[in-house]
CSV table of C-alpha atoms in Angstrom, one decimal:
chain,number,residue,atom,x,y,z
A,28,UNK,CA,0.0,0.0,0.0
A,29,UNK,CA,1.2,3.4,-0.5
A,30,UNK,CA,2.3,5.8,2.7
A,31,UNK,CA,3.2,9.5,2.3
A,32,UNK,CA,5.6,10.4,5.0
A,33,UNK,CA,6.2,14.4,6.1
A,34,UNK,CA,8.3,15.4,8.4
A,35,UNK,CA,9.4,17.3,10.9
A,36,UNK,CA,5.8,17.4,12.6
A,37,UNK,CA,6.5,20.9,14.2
A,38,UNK,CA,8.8,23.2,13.7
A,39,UNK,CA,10.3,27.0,15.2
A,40,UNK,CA,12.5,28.6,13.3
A,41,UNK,CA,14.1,31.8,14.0
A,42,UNK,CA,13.5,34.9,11.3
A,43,UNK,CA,16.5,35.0,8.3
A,44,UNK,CA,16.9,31.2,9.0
A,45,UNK,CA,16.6,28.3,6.0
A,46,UNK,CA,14.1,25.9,6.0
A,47,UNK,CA,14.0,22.3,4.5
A,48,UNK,CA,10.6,20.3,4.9
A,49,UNK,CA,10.6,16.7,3.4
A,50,UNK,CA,7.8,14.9,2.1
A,51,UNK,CA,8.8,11.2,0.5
A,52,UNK,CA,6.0,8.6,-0.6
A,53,UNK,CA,6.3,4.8,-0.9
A,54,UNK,CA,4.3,2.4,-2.8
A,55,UNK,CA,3.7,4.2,-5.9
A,56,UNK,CA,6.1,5.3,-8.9
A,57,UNK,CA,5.9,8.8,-10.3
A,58,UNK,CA,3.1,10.5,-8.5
A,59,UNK,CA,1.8,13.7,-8.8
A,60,UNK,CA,3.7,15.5,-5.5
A,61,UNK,CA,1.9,18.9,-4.1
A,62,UNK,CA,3.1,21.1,-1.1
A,63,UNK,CA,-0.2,23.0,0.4
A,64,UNK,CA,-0.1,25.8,3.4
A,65,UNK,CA,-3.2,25.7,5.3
A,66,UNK,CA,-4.3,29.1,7.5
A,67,UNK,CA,-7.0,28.9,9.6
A,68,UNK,CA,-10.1,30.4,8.1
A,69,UNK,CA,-8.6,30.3,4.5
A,70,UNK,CA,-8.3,26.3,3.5
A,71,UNK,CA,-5.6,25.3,1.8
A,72,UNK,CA,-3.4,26.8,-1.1
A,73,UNK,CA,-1.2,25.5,-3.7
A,74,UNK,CA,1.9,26.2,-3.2
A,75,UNK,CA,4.1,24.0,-5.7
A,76,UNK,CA,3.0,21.0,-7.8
A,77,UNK,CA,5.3,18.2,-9.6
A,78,UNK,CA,4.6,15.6,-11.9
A,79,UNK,CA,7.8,14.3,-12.0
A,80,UNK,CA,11.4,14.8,-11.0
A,81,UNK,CA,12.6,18.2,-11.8
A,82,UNK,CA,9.3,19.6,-13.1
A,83,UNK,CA,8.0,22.4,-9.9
A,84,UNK,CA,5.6,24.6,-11.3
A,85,UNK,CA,4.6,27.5,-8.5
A,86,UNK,CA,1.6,29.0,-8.3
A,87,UNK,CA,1.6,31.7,-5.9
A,88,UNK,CA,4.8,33.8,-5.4
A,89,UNK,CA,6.1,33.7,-2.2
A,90,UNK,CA,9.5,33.4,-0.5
A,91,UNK,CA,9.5,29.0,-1.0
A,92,UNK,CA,11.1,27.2,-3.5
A,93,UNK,CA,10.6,23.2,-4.2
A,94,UNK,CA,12.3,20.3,-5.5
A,95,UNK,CA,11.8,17.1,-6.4
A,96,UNK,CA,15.3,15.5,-6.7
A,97,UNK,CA,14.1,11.7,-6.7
A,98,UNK,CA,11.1,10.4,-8.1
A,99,UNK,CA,9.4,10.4,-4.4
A,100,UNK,CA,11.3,12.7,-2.7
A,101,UNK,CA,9.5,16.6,-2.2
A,102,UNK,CA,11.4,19.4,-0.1
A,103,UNK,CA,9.9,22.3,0.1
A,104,UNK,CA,12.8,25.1,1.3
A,105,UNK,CA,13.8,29.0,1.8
A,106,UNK,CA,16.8,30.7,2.0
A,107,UNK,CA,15.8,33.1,4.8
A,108,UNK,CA,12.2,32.5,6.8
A,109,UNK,CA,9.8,35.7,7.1
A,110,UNK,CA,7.2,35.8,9.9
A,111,UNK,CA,4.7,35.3,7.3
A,112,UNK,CA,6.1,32.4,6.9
A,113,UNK,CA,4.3,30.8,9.8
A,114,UNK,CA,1.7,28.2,9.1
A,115,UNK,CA,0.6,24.5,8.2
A,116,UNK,CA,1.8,22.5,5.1
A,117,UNK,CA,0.9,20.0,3.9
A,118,UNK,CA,2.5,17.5,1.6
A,119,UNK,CA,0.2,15.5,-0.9
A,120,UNK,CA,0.5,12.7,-3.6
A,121,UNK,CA,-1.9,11.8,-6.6
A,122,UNK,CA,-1.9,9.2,-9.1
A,123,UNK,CA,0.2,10.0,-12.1
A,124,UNK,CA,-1.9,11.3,-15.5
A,125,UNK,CA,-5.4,11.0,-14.0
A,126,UNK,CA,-7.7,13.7,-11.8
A,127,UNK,CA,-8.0,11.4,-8.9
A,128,UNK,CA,-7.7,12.5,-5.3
A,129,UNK,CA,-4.7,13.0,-3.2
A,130,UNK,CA,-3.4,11.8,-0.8
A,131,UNK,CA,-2.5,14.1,2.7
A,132,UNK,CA,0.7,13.9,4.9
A,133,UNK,CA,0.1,14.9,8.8
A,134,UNK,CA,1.6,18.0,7.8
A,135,UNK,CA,4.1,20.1,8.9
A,136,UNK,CA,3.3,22.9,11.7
A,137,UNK,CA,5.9,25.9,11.2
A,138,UNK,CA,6.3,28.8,13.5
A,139,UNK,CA,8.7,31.5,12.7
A,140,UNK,CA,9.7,33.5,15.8
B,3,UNK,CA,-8.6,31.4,-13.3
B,4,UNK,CA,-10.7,28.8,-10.8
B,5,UNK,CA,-12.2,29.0,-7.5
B,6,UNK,CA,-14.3,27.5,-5.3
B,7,UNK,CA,-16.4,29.1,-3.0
B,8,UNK,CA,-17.7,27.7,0.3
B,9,UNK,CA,-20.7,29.6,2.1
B,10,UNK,CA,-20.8,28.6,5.2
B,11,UNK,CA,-17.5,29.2,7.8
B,12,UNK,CA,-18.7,27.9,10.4
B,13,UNK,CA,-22.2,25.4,11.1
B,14,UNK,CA,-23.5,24.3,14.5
B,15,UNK,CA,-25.9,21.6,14.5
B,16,UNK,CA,-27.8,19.1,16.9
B,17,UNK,CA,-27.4,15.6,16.9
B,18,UNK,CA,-29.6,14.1,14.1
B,19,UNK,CA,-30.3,17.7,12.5
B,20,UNK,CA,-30.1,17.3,8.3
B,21,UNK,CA,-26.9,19.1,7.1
B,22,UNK,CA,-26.5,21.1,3.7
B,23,UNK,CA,-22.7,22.5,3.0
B,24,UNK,CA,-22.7,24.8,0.0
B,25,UNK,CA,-20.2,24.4,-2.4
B,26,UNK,CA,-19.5,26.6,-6.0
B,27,UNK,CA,-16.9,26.9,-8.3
B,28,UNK,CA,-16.2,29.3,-11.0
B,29,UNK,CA,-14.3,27.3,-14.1
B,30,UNK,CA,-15.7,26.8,-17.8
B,31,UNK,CA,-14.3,23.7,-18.4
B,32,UNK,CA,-14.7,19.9,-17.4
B,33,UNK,CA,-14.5,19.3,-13.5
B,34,UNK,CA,-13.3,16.6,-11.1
B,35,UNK,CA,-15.3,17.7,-7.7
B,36,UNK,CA,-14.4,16.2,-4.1
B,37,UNK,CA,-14.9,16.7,-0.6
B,38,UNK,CA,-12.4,16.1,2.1
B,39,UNK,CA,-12.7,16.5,5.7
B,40,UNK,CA,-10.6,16.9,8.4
B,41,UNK,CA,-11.2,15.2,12.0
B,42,UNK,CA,-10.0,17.0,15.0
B,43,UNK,CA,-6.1,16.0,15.2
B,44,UNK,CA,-6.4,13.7,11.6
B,45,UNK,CA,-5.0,14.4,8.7
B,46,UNK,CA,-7.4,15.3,5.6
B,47,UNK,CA,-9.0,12.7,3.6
B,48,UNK,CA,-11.4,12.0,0.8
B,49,UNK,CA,-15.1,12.4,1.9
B,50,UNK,CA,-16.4,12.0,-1.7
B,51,UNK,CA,-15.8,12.5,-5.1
B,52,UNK,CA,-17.4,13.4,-8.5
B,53,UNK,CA,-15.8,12.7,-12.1
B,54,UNK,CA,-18.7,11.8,-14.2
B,55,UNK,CA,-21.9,9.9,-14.6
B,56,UNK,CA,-25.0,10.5,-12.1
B,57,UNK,CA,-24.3,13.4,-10.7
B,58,UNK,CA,-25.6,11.9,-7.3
B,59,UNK,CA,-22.4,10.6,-5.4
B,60,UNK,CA,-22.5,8.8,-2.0
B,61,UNK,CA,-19.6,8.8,0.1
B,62,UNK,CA,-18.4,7.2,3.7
B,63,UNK,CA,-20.5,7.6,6.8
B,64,UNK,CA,-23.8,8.6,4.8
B,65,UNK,CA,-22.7,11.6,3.1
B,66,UNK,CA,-23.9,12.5,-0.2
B,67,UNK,CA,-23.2,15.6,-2.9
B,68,UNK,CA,-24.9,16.6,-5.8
B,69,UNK,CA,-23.1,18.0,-9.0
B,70,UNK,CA,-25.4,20.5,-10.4
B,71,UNK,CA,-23.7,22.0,-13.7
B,72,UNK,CA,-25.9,24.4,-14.2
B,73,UNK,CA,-25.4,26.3,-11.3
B,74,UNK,CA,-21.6,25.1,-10.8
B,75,UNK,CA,-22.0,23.7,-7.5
B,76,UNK,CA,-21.4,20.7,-5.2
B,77,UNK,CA,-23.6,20.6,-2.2
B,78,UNK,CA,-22.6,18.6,0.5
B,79,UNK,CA,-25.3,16.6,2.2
B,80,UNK,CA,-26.3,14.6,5.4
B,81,UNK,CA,-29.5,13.6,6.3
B,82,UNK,CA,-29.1,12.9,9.7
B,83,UNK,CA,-25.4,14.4,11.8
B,84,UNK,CA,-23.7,12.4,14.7
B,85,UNK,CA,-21.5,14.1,17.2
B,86,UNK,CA,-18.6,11.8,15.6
B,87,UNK,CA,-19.3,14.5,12.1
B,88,UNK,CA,-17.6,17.4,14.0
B,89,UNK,CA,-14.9,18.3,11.8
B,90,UNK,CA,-13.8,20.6,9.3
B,91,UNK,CA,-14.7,20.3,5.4
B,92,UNK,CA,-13.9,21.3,2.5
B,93,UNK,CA,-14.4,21.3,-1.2
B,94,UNK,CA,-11.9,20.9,-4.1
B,95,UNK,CA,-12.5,21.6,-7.5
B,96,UNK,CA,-9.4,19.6,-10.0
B,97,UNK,CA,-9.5,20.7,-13.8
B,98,UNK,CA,-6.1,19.2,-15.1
B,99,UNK,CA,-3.3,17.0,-13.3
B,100,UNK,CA,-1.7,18.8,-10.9
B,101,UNK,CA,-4.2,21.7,-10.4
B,102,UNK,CA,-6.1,22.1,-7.8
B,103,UNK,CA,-8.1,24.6,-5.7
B,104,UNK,CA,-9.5,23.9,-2.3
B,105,UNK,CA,-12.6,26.4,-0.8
B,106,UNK,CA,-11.5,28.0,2.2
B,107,UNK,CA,-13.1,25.1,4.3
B,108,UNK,CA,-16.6,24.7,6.6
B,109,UNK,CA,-16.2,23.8,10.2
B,110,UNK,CA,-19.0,22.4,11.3
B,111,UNK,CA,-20.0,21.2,15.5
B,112,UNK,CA,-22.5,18.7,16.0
B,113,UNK,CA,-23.8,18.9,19.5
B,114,UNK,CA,-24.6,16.3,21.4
């Protein structure tokens, strides 16, 4: 069966500090691979989406960047963390080619102090 | 560009009232449609999900939606709420691979 594994589960991080979240799924070859942030009151966004090693496409610009160096391997990073930083992601799989549903880590809790 | 809007923010209910979540989403094209929810301290998963076909889909633990094109919406249903419903939900609107847009989520409380 497949497992989608995210970690760390929580996280504080200074202000000007990098960040490296991982995401890695078993059990499946080249999935779809999506990195959400969830707010409180404002569901969840798309952040970065892959369908397959190498290929991020970003749909909001923000100060995170993503890659997908193995075929189930998904880091979302930053250079320097802002306060706005804070939040929830969430890491997320699909089946390759089709519209079928994905498939949610535990997520990630990030505060940036 | 796509959206999905979700009316309610926030639903309070008694045990065995009928629920009704409103769901619409703006996009001219062909739509995948599912709702996921969110248990207190869970991680999300699938509630239910539309492609094609009768536009009358059941899900797990008695919920239903209807896909109405005409009026671009998915309303989630429940004819009868437990306490065990309390949870957050939300709808999702896919319209290639790889795209997706979530609403910005219902909570709803069941009391018991």
């Amino acid at each position: 069966s497949q497992t989608i594994h995210q970690w760390p589960a929580t996280l504080v991080q200074p202000v000007g500090s990098p960040l490296s979240l991982e995401c890695t799924v078993e059990g499946t070859s080249n999935p779809n691979l999506y990195w959400y942030r969830q707010a409180a009151g404002r569901g969840l966004q798309l952040l970065f989406y892959s369908v397959g090693i190498g290929q991020i496409s970003s749909e909001v610009p923000q100060n995170l960047s993503a890659s997908r160096p193995q075929d189930r391997q998904f880091i979302l990073s930053s250079k320097k963390l802002l306060l706005s930083d804070s939040g929830f992601y969430l890491c997320a799989w699909s089946v390759p080619g089709a519209n079928t549903e994905a498939f949610f880590g535990q997520g990630t809790r990030l505060t940036v102090v | 560009a796509q959206s999905v809007s979700q009316h309610n923010h926030h639903v309070i209910l008694s045990e065995a009232a009928s629920l009704e979540l409103g769901c619409n989403y703006s996009y001219g094209g062909t739509v995948n449609l599912f709702w996921y929810v969110q248990y207190p301290g869970q991680h999300l998963q699938l509630l239910l999900k539309y492609f094609s076909g009768d536009p009358l889909v059941k899900g797990i633990k008695g919920f239903e939606a209807e896909f109405i094109k005409s009026k671009f919406s998915f309303n989630l249903r429940k004819p009868s709420v437990q306490w065990s419903d309390t949870a957050e939900y939300f709808c999702a609107v896919y319209t290639n691979a790889g795209k997706s847009t979530f609403g910005d989520g219902t909570t709803l409380t069941v009391k018991p």
